[in-house]
């Protein structure tokens, strides 16, 4: 800031035309002080109190101009000597009886004529004297943009150049490029040390020295008063608008976390202002500002800072750099994407302080280490979810320490289903991981999307009944952490009725049920083990086929690729009423006495009973098997070449099938 000259200066001070010596007050005296203690930069020595004023020289009456331009203010000083100033950037008029003013130039006093328009500056302090008190009035304009006052080594007599008071907490000192808060830049030592100035501000008003400690932030500068400060150095400035950092909360944090910078003079809005964090060789600006006010800034710590000062830079300058921020080096997880997943899926862990390379680092899912890390940087890790991990905390272990725990949900995983096939209503057991301790809102679905009702639910095992309308296909479990892998469960064909339930071979039978399949394919129907060979229709819930020749009474089953149906529906094979037995063939048709032969035909009856087999009139006595379509026996002794006849219920078969005895 450049000093501005006060234009059209005139001063009206009512004083008694008398002189007095400067009195002491509160232990402070106006004398020139004590013995020399320590020299400052320019050989000026330190004394415990400012220089006393010279003897006053009276002036005659001064009549002000009749025209006054600007704002007018008045201030009254008590009788005697006073340190005063004018809080106007441009005085346009004053008036009344006056003495000359005394201005300190760093080594001596300078007598100021109040009619000299270029001699009064709003940043200067002045001594003045009155026997009966002084009423000072000033008219002019105010300047609220003054930023700093230059100081020289030794005692400096200055003014607070603003209309309203200013707290010490908002004032700073700058020397050799370094800015410090007033409290940090001063000390009570009688030598410079590492400090810039003596830690006491002086003024003389109302007959007393007033002393103000620089380390008490609530102390404040007032308009109309002149102040003294002792500087140890030349080329130093007293700053009114420089930003001042008082504290950082928290003072220790990880990179990319938010901290609050507390202080003064930051400005009501950010504009182009910056917050810098130490980078070792300079400062790195905060990448994100969440809020900004004159006394508080919420900002983000940069990615790679080092422990060191934090500074605020505004258009008024750069703040003090003695408030230290400590970087927490331990790793920290900000988020995991996705927030849940199945075994062996890839997840991305975002955070800070993981380190530039993995080295000895690891990632654990509830204590189980990830088997595969494909990416490892300071801010990001990509790794696989380990098999057998459970829902819970993910932790990063880096060379700098252990991270926070960050929750990750494991998608349920089915290992097996017992049994692997069954009927609607059967109980099945599903084994696996991460089902959850309770079902809650979780779902268990068969391939049709139909929900199954669980009778038992734990984190590793579920028991349920196969629901109606379930279809062959994958069974899956859905929790808040996703849907599991699918494991095949097959629905076995299920017969619910036969129509009719009895009849001879070649009878058309309708089989009703479910899960037969939309088309037959390789599927078959068996009548007591004999495969039907003639199918009229085949759909998922109904089959129409004919009883095969040679079928016997017994269970009917449907066999598909998924398995064999229930066998609790039987079909009774009967002989058509009124039809004689019929011999179709004999094998072999030639042979010696005792040769085993098989006779094929129909109407033989399910059991032999009183039925007979004759070879050219000789009864076969050795019969090993008998059913309605087949007889196994031996050629009897005495048989000759001729017809083979079967007699059932007194009815003889045809006689045109011959056996030839060799």
PDB file of N, CA and C in Angstrom, residues 507-544:
ATOM      1  N   UNK A 507     -54.345-101.122 -26.208  1.00  0.00           N
ATOM      2  CA  UNK A 507     -55.317-100.179 -25.678  1.00  0.00           C
ATOM      3  C   UNK A 507     -54.706 -98.776 -25.658  1.00  0.00           C
ATOM      4  N   UNK A 508     -55.487 -97.742 -26.069  1.00  0.00           N
ATOM      5  CA  UNK A 508     -55.024 -96.346 -26.013  1.00  0.00           C
ATOM      6  C   UNK A 508     -55.167 -95.840 -24.580  1.00  0.00           C
ATOM      7  N   UNK A 509     -54.075 -95.354 -24.026  1.00  0.00           N
ATOM      8  CA  UNK A 509     -54.038 -94.901 -22.629  1.00  0.00           C
ATOM      9  C   UNK A 509     -53.630 -93.423 -22.602  1.00  0.00           C
ATOM     10  N   UNK A 510     -54.371 -92.609 -21.809  1.00  0.00           N
ATOM     11  CA  UNK A 510     -54.020 -91.198 -21.607  1.00  0.00           C
ATOM     12  C   UNK A 510     -53.370 -91.042 -20.242  1.00  0.00           C
ATOM     13  N   UNK A 511     -52.139 -90.523 -20.248  1.00  0.00           N
ATOM     14  CA  UNK A 511     -51.369 -90.319 -19.007  1.00  0.00           C
ATOM     15  C   UNK A 511     -51.359 -88.818 -18.725  1.00  0.00           C
ATOM     16  N   UNK A 512     -51.911 -88.422 -17.576  1.00  0.00           N
ATOM     17  CA  UNK A 512     -51.971 -87.009 -17.199  1.00  0.00           C
ATOM     18  C   UNK A 512     -50.972 -86.742 -16.083  1.00  0.00           C
ATOM     19  N   UNK A 513     -50.360 -85.541 -16.116  1.00  0.00           N
ATOM     20  CA  UNK A 513     -49.391 -85.193 -15.079  1.00  0.00           C
ATOM     21  C   UNK A 513     -48.686 -83.892 -15.397  1.00  0.00           C
ATOM     22  N   UNK A 514     -47.378 -83.863 -15.151  1.00  0.00           N
ATOM     23  CA  UNK A 514     -46.593 -82.645 -15.365  1.00  0.00           C
ATOM     24  C   UNK A 514     -45.148 -83.014 -15.623  1.00  0.00           C
ATOM     25  N   UNK A 515     -44.452 -82.055 -16.263  1.00  0.00           N
ATOM     26  CA  UNK A 515     -43.008 -82.167 -16.501  1.00  0.00           C
ATOM     27  C   UNK A 515     -42.653 -83.323 -17.431  1.00  0.00           C
ATOM     28  N   UNK A 516     -43.578 -83.656 -18.369  1.00  0.00           N
ATOM     29  CA  UNK A 516     -43.263 -84.683 -19.358  1.00  0.00           C
ATOM     30  C   UNK A 516     -42.370 -84.113 -20.454  1.00  0.00           C
ATOM     31  N   UNK A 517     -42.362 -82.789 -20.602  1.00  0.00           N
ATOM     32  CA  UNK A 517     -41.639 -82.136 -21.679  1.00  0.00           C
ATOM     33  C   UNK A 517     -42.588 -81.739 -22.788  1.00  0.00           C
ATOM     34  N   UNK A 518     -42.269 -80.644 -23.446  1.00  0.00           N
ATOM     35  CA  UNK A 518     -43.156 -80.143 -24.502  1.00  0.00           C
ATOM     36  C   UNK A 518     -43.181 -81.071 -25.705  1.00  0.00           C
ATOM     37  N   UNK A 519     -42.087 -81.761 -25.962  1.00  0.00           N
ATOM     38  CA  UNK A 519     -42.011 -82.743 -27.049  1.00  0.00           C
ATOM     39  C   UNK A 519     -41.413 -84.022 -26.493  1.00  0.00           C
ATOM     40  N   UNK A 520     -41.635 -85.119 -27.213  1.00  0.00           N
ATOM     41  CA  UNK A 520     -41.183 -86.408 -26.688  1.00  0.00           C
ATOM     42  C   UNK A 520     -39.670 -86.534 -26.711  1.00  0.00           C
ATOM     43  N   UNK A 521     -39.062 -86.188 -27.823  1.00  0.00           N
ATOM     44  CA  UNK A 521     -37.627 -86.373 -27.934  1.00  0.00           C
ATOM     45  C   UNK A 521     -37.259 -87.814 -27.701  1.00  0.00           C
ATOM     46  N   UNK A 522     -36.375 -88.065 -26.760  1.00  0.00           N
ATOM     47  CA  UNK A 522     -35.939 -89.434 -26.448  1.00  0.00           C
ATOM     48  C   UNK A 522     -36.711 -90.030 -25.284  1.00  0.00           C
ATOM     49  N   UNK A 523     -37.713 -89.306 -24.807  1.00  0.00           N
ATOM     50  CA  UNK A 523     -38.470 -89.780 -23.651  1.00  0.00           C
ATOM     51  C   UNK A 523     -39.350 -90.975 -24.044  1.00  0.00           C
ATOM     52  N   UNK A 524     -39.679 -91.827 -23.053  1.00  0.00           N
ATOM     53  CA  UNK A 524     -40.493 -93.025 -23.306  1.00  0.00           C
ATOM     54  C   UNK A 524     -41.474 -93.224 -22.169  1.00  0.00           C
ATOM     55  N   UNK A 525     -42.523 -94.038 -22.478  1.00  0.00           N
ATOM     56  CA  UNK A 525     -43.471 -94.514 -21.469  1.00  0.00           C
ATOM     57  C   UNK A 525     -43.307 -96.027 -21.367  1.00  0.00           C
ATOM     58  N   UNK A 526     -43.273 -96.527 -20.142  1.00  0.00           N
ATOM     59  CA  UNK A 526     -43.124 -97.972 -19.964  1.00  0.00           C
ATOM     60  C   UNK A 526     -44.290 -98.515 -19.140  1.00  0.00           C
ATOM     61  N   UNK A 527     -44.796 -99.679 -19.656  1.00  0.00           N
ATOM     62  CA  UNK A 527     -45.835-100.410 -18.954  1.00  0.00           C
ATOM     63  C   UNK A 527     -45.169-101.609 -18.294  1.00  0.00           C
ATOM     64  N   UNK A 528     -44.957-101.512 -17.010  1.00  0.00           N
ATOM     65  CA  UNK A 528     -44.279-102.567 -16.243  1.00  0.00           C
ATOM     66  C   UNK A 528     -42.979-102.988 -16.921  1.00  0.00           C
ATOM     67  N   UNK A 529     -42.246-101.960 -17.439  1.00  0.00           N
ATOM     68  CA  UNK A 529     -40.951-102.193 -18.050  1.00  0.00           C
ATOM     69  C   UNK A 529     -40.984-102.306 -19.553  1.00  0.00           C
ATOM     70  N   UNK A 530     -42.167-102.515 -20.155  1.00  0.00           N
ATOM     71  CA  UNK A 530     -42.263-102.646 -21.607  1.00  0.00           C
ATOM     72  C   UNK A 530     -42.529-101.278 -22.216  1.00  0.00           C
ATOM     73  N   UNK A 531     -41.676-100.857 -23.163  1.00  0.00           N
ATOM     74  CA  UNK A 531     -41.788 -99.531 -23.758  1.00  0.00           C
ATOM     75  C   UNK A 531     -42.945 -99.456 -24.730  1.00  0.00           C
ATOM     76  N   UNK A 532     -43.749 -98.405 -24.554  1.00  0.00           N
ATOM     77  CA  UNK A 532     -44.800 -98.154 -25.536  1.00  0.00           C
ATOM     78  C   UNK A 532     -44.150 -97.746 -26.843  1.00  0.00           C
ATOM     79  N   UNK A 533     -44.725 -98.217 -27.947  1.00  0.00           N
ATOM     80  CA  UNK A 533     -44.110 -97.922 -29.236  1.00  0.00           C
ATOM     81  C   UNK A 533     -44.993 -97.077 -30.128  1.00  0.00           C
ATOM     82  N   UNK A 534     -46.175 -96.831 -29.710  1.00  0.00           N
ATOM     83  CA  UNK A 534     -47.104 -96.074 -30.541  1.00  0.00           C
ATOM     84  C   UNK A 534     -47.635 -94.904 -29.718  1.00  0.00           C
ATOM     85  N   UNK A 535     -47.203 -93.639 -30.066  1.00  0.00           N
ATOM     86  CA  UNK A 535     -47.587 -92.438 -29.319  1.00  0.00           C
ATOM     87  C   UNK A 535     -48.473 -91.578 -30.195  1.00  0.00           C
ATOM     88  N   UNK A 536     -49.646 -91.289 -29.692  1.00  0.00           N
ATOM     89  CA  UNK A 536     -50.581 -90.456 -30.433  1.00  0.00           C
ATOM     90  C   UNK A 536     -50.290 -88.973 -30.229  1.00  0.00           C
ATOM     91  N   UNK A 537     -49.949 -88.591 -28.988  1.00  0.00           N
ATOM     92  CA  UNK A 537     -49.606 -87.181 -28.700  1.00  0.00           C
ATOM     93  C   UNK A 537     -48.713 -87.116 -27.467  1.00  0.00           C
ATOM     94  N   UNK A 538     -47.955 -86.017 -27.401  1.00  0.00           N
ATOM     95  CA  UNK A 538     -47.041 -85.818 -26.254  1.00  0.00           C
ATOM     96  C   UNK A 538     -46.907 -84.317 -25.999  1.00  0.00           C
ATOM     97  N   UNK A 539     -47.418 -83.862 -24.879  1.00  0.00           N
ATOM     98  CA  UNK A 539     -47.213 -82.486 -24.421  1.00  0.00           C
ATOM     99  C   UNK A 539     -46.758 -82.546 -22.974  1.00  0.00           C
ATOM    100  N   UNK A 540     -46.483 -81.382 -22.401  1.00  0.00           N
ATOM    101  CA  UNK A 540     -45.844 -81.356 -21.085  1.00  0.00           C
ATOM    102  C   UNK A 540     -46.707 -81.987 -20.000  1.00  0.00           C
ATOM    103  N   UNK A 541     -48.023 -81.909 -20.148  1.00  0.00           N
ATOM    104  CA  UNK A 541     -48.872 -82.413 -19.068  1.00  0.00           C
ATOM    105  C   UNK A 541     -49.764 -83.581 -19.486  1.00  0.00           C
ATOM    106  N   UNK A 542     -49.534 -84.145 -20.701  1.00  0.00           N
ATOM    107  CA  UNK A 542     -50.377 -85.267 -21.124  1.00  0.00           C
ATOM    108  C   UNK A 542     -49.687 -86.048 -22.235  1.00  0.00           C
ATOM    109  N   UNK A 543     -49.812 -87.392 -22.116  1.00  0.00           N
ATOM    110  CA  UNK A 543     -49.292 -88.302 -23.137  1.00  0.00           C
ATOM    111  C   UNK A 543     -50.420 -89.276 -23.502  1.00  0.00           C
ATOM    112  N   UNK A 544     -50.588 -89.511 -24.789  1.00  0.00           N
ATOM    113  CA  UNK A 544     -51.522 -90.535 -25.269  1.00  0.00           C
ATOM    114  C   UNK A 544     -50.719 -91.577 -26.041  1.00  0.00           C
TER     115      UNK A 544
END
